[in-house]
Amino acid sequence: MLRSFRERASSHELMDDQTQGGEELREALRHLRRLNRLFAAAAPTLFGVNRLWVQAGKPRHLSLLDIGAGSGDVNAALLRWADAQGIELTVTLADRTEEACAEASAYFAGEPRISVLCRDVLDLDKKSADIVTGSQFIHHFGSEELPGVVSAMLRASRIGIVIQDIHRHWLPWAAVWLATRLVSNNRYIRNDGPLSVAKGFRAEDWKRLDAALGLPGLTYDWRPLFRYVVTIPVGAVGKRG
């Protein structure tokens, strides 16, 4: 049943409940990789990373920290991009759940450029990576929590941050509702997939976040398929006012 998308949904996703998990959650992360491929989830993150890389002068060495990474599959596209550009790229996949860390380690087994860290976004070390990314991550937080989460990502980065998340709209909601039922019987996927769209964003949400942060460098772009990409360079911090 279609719902109103005027405001962000406030319900918690099943993946946010740390009292649950186990093999069912690991299966959900594997099925989520199918959905990420279907909806081209890697492309918007790559768009944002490339923008910050160009703004930083196209450094030959680059480190990324992907927070709330799940199994981190979107980073496979970033590795291919780095190879094409001749960039020495290292990626740290960070997630607070043991299941996600285990799934990421298994998915990237044998890839020396990838490391896995079990860590919450609010516990990140300062200046721990050049670029910090969050792919379909910050919709898990309420609007009042977002400035603190984004500030934590900025503190952990040296160049800037990339946020990629879902456009809150009935069309992607319907598409995700149908796709989750075609590709999976997993209750995490069937519940959290459509809910994640209802918890997604519109342009006015990014404008409110921009005002709350008080940073002049925030930009947001709509990208296919119904995604937003937000980039904030670290050099913007503290320059407004």
CSV table of C-alpha atoms in Angstrom, one decimal:
chain,number,residue,atom,x,y,z
A,1,MET,CA,0.0,0.0,0.0
A,2,LEU,CA,1.4,3.4,-1.0
A,3,ARG,CA,2.0,5.9,1.7
A,4,SER,CA,2.5,9.6,2.0
A,5,PHE,CA,6.1,10.6,1.3
A,6,ARG,CA,5.8,14.2,2.4
A,7,GLU,CA,7.8,13.5,5.6
A,8,ARG,CA,10.5,11.0,6.3
A,9,ALA,CA,9.3,7.8,7.9
A,10,SER,CA,10.3,7.3,11.5
A,11,SER,CA,10.0,3.5,11.9
A,12,HIS,CA,13.2,1.6,12.8
A,13,GLU,CA,14.5,-0.9,10.3
A,14,LEU,CA,15.0,-4.5,11.4
A,15,MET,CA,18.7,-4.1,10.7
A,16,ASP,CA,18.9,-1.4,13.3
A,17,ASP,CA,17.9,-3.9,16.0
A,18,GLN,CA,21.2,-5.2,17.4
A,19,THR,CA,19.4,-7.8,19.5
A,20,GLN,CA,18.8,-9.7,16.3
A,21,GLY,CA,21.1,-10.8,13.6
A,22,GLY,CA,22.9,-14.1,13.0
A,23,GLU,CA,22.7,-16.0,9.7
A,24,GLU,CA,19.5,-14.3,8.7
A,25,LEU,CA,21.2,-10.9,8.7
A,26,ARG,CA,24.2,-12.2,6.8
A,27,GLU,CA,21.8,-13.7,4.2
A,28,ALA,CA,20.1,-10.3,4.0
A,29,LEU,CA,23.4,-8.6,3.3
A,30,ARG,CA,24.1,-11.1,0.5
A,31,HIS,CA,20.6,-10.4,-1.0
A,32,LEU,CA,21.2,-6.7,-0.6
A,33,ARG,CA,24.1,-7.0,-3.0
A,34,ARG,CA,21.6,-8.2,-5.7
A,35,LEU,CA,19.5,-5.1,-5.1
A,36,ASN,CA,22.5,-2.9,-5.3
A,37,ARG,CA,23.4,-4.3,-8.7
A,38,LEU,CA,19.9,-4.0,-9.9
A,39,PHE,CA,19.6,-0.3,-8.9
A,40,ALA,CA,23.1,0.6,-9.8
A,41,ALA,CA,23.9,1.7,-6.2
A,42,ALA,CA,27.6,2.1,-6.8
A,43,ALA,CA,27.4,4.8,-9.5
A,44,PRO,CA,26.3,7.7,-7.3
A,45,THR,CA,29.0,7.0,-4.7
A,46,LEU,CA,31.6,6.9,-7.5
A,47,PHE,CA,30.3,10.2,-8.8
A,48,GLY,CA,30.8,11.9,-5.4
A,49,VAL,CA,34.3,10.4,-4.8
A,50,ASN,CA,35.4,11.4,-8.2
A,51,ARG,CA,34.3,15.0,-7.6
A,52,LEU,CA,36.2,15.3,-4.3
A,53,TRP,CA,39.3,13.6,-5.9
A,54,VAL,CA,39.3,16.1,-8.7
A,55,GLN,CA,38.8,19.0,-6.3
A,56,ALA,CA,41.7,17.7,-4.3
A,57,GLY,CA,44.0,17.8,-7.3
A,58,LYS,CA,43.8,14.2,-8.4
A,59,PRO,CA,46.2,12.7,-5.8
A,60,ARG,CA,47.8,9.4,-6.8
A,61,HIS,CA,47.3,7.9,-3.3
A,62,LEU,CA,43.8,7.9,-1.8
A,63,SER,CA,42.3,6.3,1.2
A,64,LEU,CA,38.6,5.8,1.7
A,65,LEU,CA,36.6,4.9,4.8
A,66,ASP,CA,33.1,3.5,4.0
A,67,ILE,CA,31.0,3.8,7.2
A,68,GLY,CA,27.9,1.6,7.6
A,69,ALA,CA,29.3,-0.4,4.8
A,70,GLY,CA,27.4,-3.7,5.1
A,71,SER,CA,29.3,-6.1,3.0
A,72,GLY,CA,30.9,-3.1,1.2
A,73,ASP,CA,30.0,-4.4,-2.3
A,74,VAL,CA,29.7,-0.8,-3.8
A,75,ASN,CA,33.4,-0.4,-3.3
A,76,ALA,CA,34.2,-3.0,-6.0
A,77,ALA,CA,33.3,-0.3,-8.5
A,78,LEU,CA,35.6,2.2,-6.8
A,79,LEU,CA,38.5,-0.3,-7.0
A,80,ARG,CA,37.9,-0.6,-10.8
A,81,TRP,CA,37.8,3.2,-11.1
A,82,ALA,CA,41.1,3.5,-9.2
A,83,ASP,CA,42.7,1.0,-11.5
A,84,ALA,CA,41.5,3.0,-14.5
A,85,GLN,CA,42.8,6.3,-13.1
A,86,GLY,CA,46.1,4.9,-11.9
A,87,ILE,CA,45.3,5.6,-8.2
A,88,GLU,CA,46.7,3.7,-5.4
A,89,LEU,CA,43.5,3.2,-3.4
A,90,THR,CA,42.9,1.6,0.0
A,91,VAL,CA,39.4,1.2,1.4
A,92,THR,CA,38.4,0.5,5.0
A,93,LEU,CA,34.9,-0.9,5.4
A,94,ALA,CA,33.4,0.0,8.8
A,95,ASP,CA,30.2,-1.3,10.3
A,96,ARG,CA,29.0,-1.8,13.9
A,97,THR,CA,27.6,-5.3,13.4
A,98,GLU,CA,29.7,-8.5,13.5
A,99,GLU,CA,27.6,-9.9,10.7
A,100,ALA,CA,28.4,-7.1,8.4
A,101,CYS,CA,32.1,-7.2,9.2
A,102,ALA,CA,32.1,-11.0,8.6
A,103,GLU,CA,30.3,-10.7,5.3
A,104,ALA,CA,32.5,-7.9,4.1
A,105,SER,CA,35.7,-9.9,5.0
A,106,ALA,CA,34.3,-12.9,3.1
A,107,TYR,CA,33.2,-10.9,0.1
A,108,PHE,CA,36.6,-9.2,-0.3
A,109,ALA,CA,38.8,-12.1,0.8
A,110,GLY,CA,42.1,-11.9,-1.0
A,111,GLU,CA,41.8,-8.2,-1.9
A,112,PRO,CA,44.7,-6.5,-0.2
A,113,ARG,CA,43.4,-3.0,-0.7
A,114,ILE,CA,40.3,-3.7,1.5
A,115,SER,CA,40.3,-3.9,5.3
A,116,VAL,CA,37.4,-4.3,7.6
A,117,LEU,CA,36.8,-2.4,10.9
A,118,CYS,CA,33.9,-3.1,13.4
A,119,ARG,CA,33.2,0.5,14.5
A,120,ASP,CA,30.3,2.9,15.1
A,121,VAL,CA,30.2,6.2,13.1
A,122,LEU,CA,30.4,8.2,16.4
A,123,ASP,CA,33.6,6.4,17.4
A,124,LEU,CA,35.7,7.1,14.3
A,125,ASP,CA,39.2,8.2,14.7
A,126,LYS,CA,40.0,11.8,13.6
A,127,LYS,CA,41.5,12.2,10.1
A,128,SER,CA,41.5,8.5,9.6
A,129,ALA,CA,40.9,8.6,5.8
A,130,ASP,CA,41.1,11.0,2.9
A,131,ILE,CA,37.4,10.5,2.0
A,132,VAL,CA,34.7,9.1,4.2
A,133,THR,CA,31.7,7.7,2.4
A,134,GLY,CA,28.2,6.6,3.6
A,135,SER,CA,26.2,4.7,1.0
A,136,GLN,CA,22.5,4.3,1.9
A,137,PHE,CA,23.6,4.8,5.5
A,138,ILE,CA,22.3,8.0,7.0
A,139,HIS,CA,18.7,7.3,6.3
A,140,HIS,CA,18.9,5.0,9.3
A,141,PHE,CA,19.1,8.2,11.5
A,142,GLY,CA,16.4,10.6,12.5
A,143,SER,CA,16.6,14.1,11.0
A,144,GLU,CA,17.6,15.5,14.4
A,145,GLU,CA,20.5,13.1,14.5
A,146,LEU,CA,21.9,13.9,11.1
A,147,PRO,CA,24.1,16.9,11.9
A,148,GLY,CA,25.9,14.9,14.6
A,149,VAL,CA,26.4,11.9,12.3
A,150,VAL,CA,27.7,14.1,9.4
A,151,SER,CA,30.0,16.0,11.7
A,152,ALA,CA,31.5,12.7,12.9
A,153,MET,CA,32.1,11.7,9.3
A,154,LEU,CA,33.8,15.1,8.6
A,155,ARG,CA,36.0,14.8,11.6
A,156,ALA,CA,37.2,11.4,10.3
A,157,SER,CA,38.1,12.8,6.9
A,158,ARG,CA,41.0,14.8,5.4
A,159,ILE,CA,39.6,15.7,2.1
A,160,GLY,CA,35.8,15.4,2.5
A,161,ILE,CA,32.8,13.2,2.7
A,162,VAL,CA,30.4,11.6,0.2
A,163,ILE,CA,26.8,10.7,1.3
A,164,GLN,CA,24.7,8.7,-1.1
A,165,ASP,CA,21.1,7.9,-0.2
A,166,ILE,CA,17.7,7.3,-1.6
A,167,HIS,CA,15.2,9.8,-3.1
A,168,ARG,CA,12.0,9.6,-1.1
A,169,HIS,CA,9.3,9.1,-3.8
A,170,TRP,CA,6.5,6.7,-4.5
A,171,LEU,CA,8.1,5.4,-7.7
A,172,PRO,CA,11.3,4.0,-6.2
A,173,TRP,CA,9.3,2.8,-3.2
A,174,ALA,CA,7.1,0.8,-5.6
A,175,ALA,CA,10.1,-0.5,-7.5
A,176,VAL,CA,11.9,-1.6,-4.4
A,177,TRP,CA,8.8,-3.2,-2.9
A,178,LEU,CA,8.4,-5.3,-6.0
A,179,ALA,CA,12.1,-6.1,-6.4
A,180,THR,CA,12.5,-7.2,-2.8
A,181,ARG,CA,9.7,-9.7,-3.3
A,182,LEU,CA,11.1,-11.0,-6.5
A,183,VAL,CA,14.7,-11.5,-5.3
A,184,SER,CA,14.3,-12.5,-1.6
A,185,ASN,CA,12.1,-14.2,1.0
A,186,ASN,CA,14.3,-12.7,3.7
A,187,ARG,CA,12.3,-10.6,6.2
A,188,TYR,CA,15.0,-8.0,6.6
A,189,ILE,CA,15.0,-7.4,2.9
A,190,ARG,CA,11.2,-7.3,2.5
A,191,ASN,CA,10.7,-5.0,5.4
A,192,ASP,CA,13.8,-2.8,5.3
A,193,GLY,CA,13.9,-2.3,1.5
A,194,PRO,CA,10.7,-0.3,1.0
A,195,LEU,CA,11.1,1.3,4.5
A,196,SER,CA,14.5,2.6,3.5
A,197,VAL,CA,12.9,4.6,0.6
A,198,ALA,CA,10.3,6.0,3.0
A,199,LYS,CA,13.1,7.1,5.3
A,200,GLY,CA,15.0,8.7,2.3
A,201,PHE,CA,15.4,12.3,1.3
A,202,ARG,CA,14.2,15.1,-0.8
A,203,ALA,CA,15.9,18.4,-1.7
A,204,GLU,CA,14.4,20.2,1.2
A,205,ASP,CA,15.9,17.7,3.6
A,206,TRP,CA,19.4,18.5,2.3
A,207,LYS,CA,18.7,22.2,2.6
A,208,ARG,CA,17.8,21.8,6.2
A,209,LEU,CA,20.9,19.7,6.9
A,210,ASP,CA,23.0,22.4,5.2
A,211,ALA,CA,21.5,25.1,7.4
A,212,ALA,CA,22.1,23.0,10.5
A,213,LEU,CA,25.7,22.3,9.7
A,214,GLY,CA,26.5,25.8,8.7
A,215,LEU,CA,29.0,24.8,6.0
A,216,PRO,CA,29.4,26.6,2.7
A,217,GLY,CA,30.7,23.6,0.7
A,218,LEU,CA,27.8,21.2,0.9
A,219,THR,CA,26.4,20.3,-2.6
A,220,TYR,CA,23.7,17.8,-3.4
A,221,ASP,CA,22.9,16.3,-6.8
A,222,TRP,CA,20.1,14.0,-8.0
A,223,ARG,CA,21.5,11.0,-9.8
A,224,PRO,CA,19.9,7.9,-11.4
A,225,LEU,CA,18.3,5.7,-10.2
A,226,PHE,CA,16.4,8.0,-7.7
A,227,ARG,CA,19.5,8.8,-5.6
A,228,TYR,CA,21.0,11.8,-4.1
A,229,VAL,CA,24.7,12.4,-3.7
A,230,VAL,CA,25.9,14.9,-1.1
A,231,THR,CA,29.6,16.1,-1.0
A,232,ILE,CA,31.2,18.2,1.6
A,233,PRO,CA,34.9,19.1,1.4
A,234,VAL,CA,36.7,19.3,4.7
A,235,GLY,CA,38.2,22.7,3.7
A,236,ALA,CA,34.7,24.2,4.1
A,237,VAL,CA,34.6,23.5,7.8
A,238,GLY,CA,34.6,26.7,9.8
A,239,LYS,CA,34.6,29.1,6.9
A,240,ARG,CA,31.0,30.3,7.1
A,241,GLY,CA,30.1,33.3,9.3
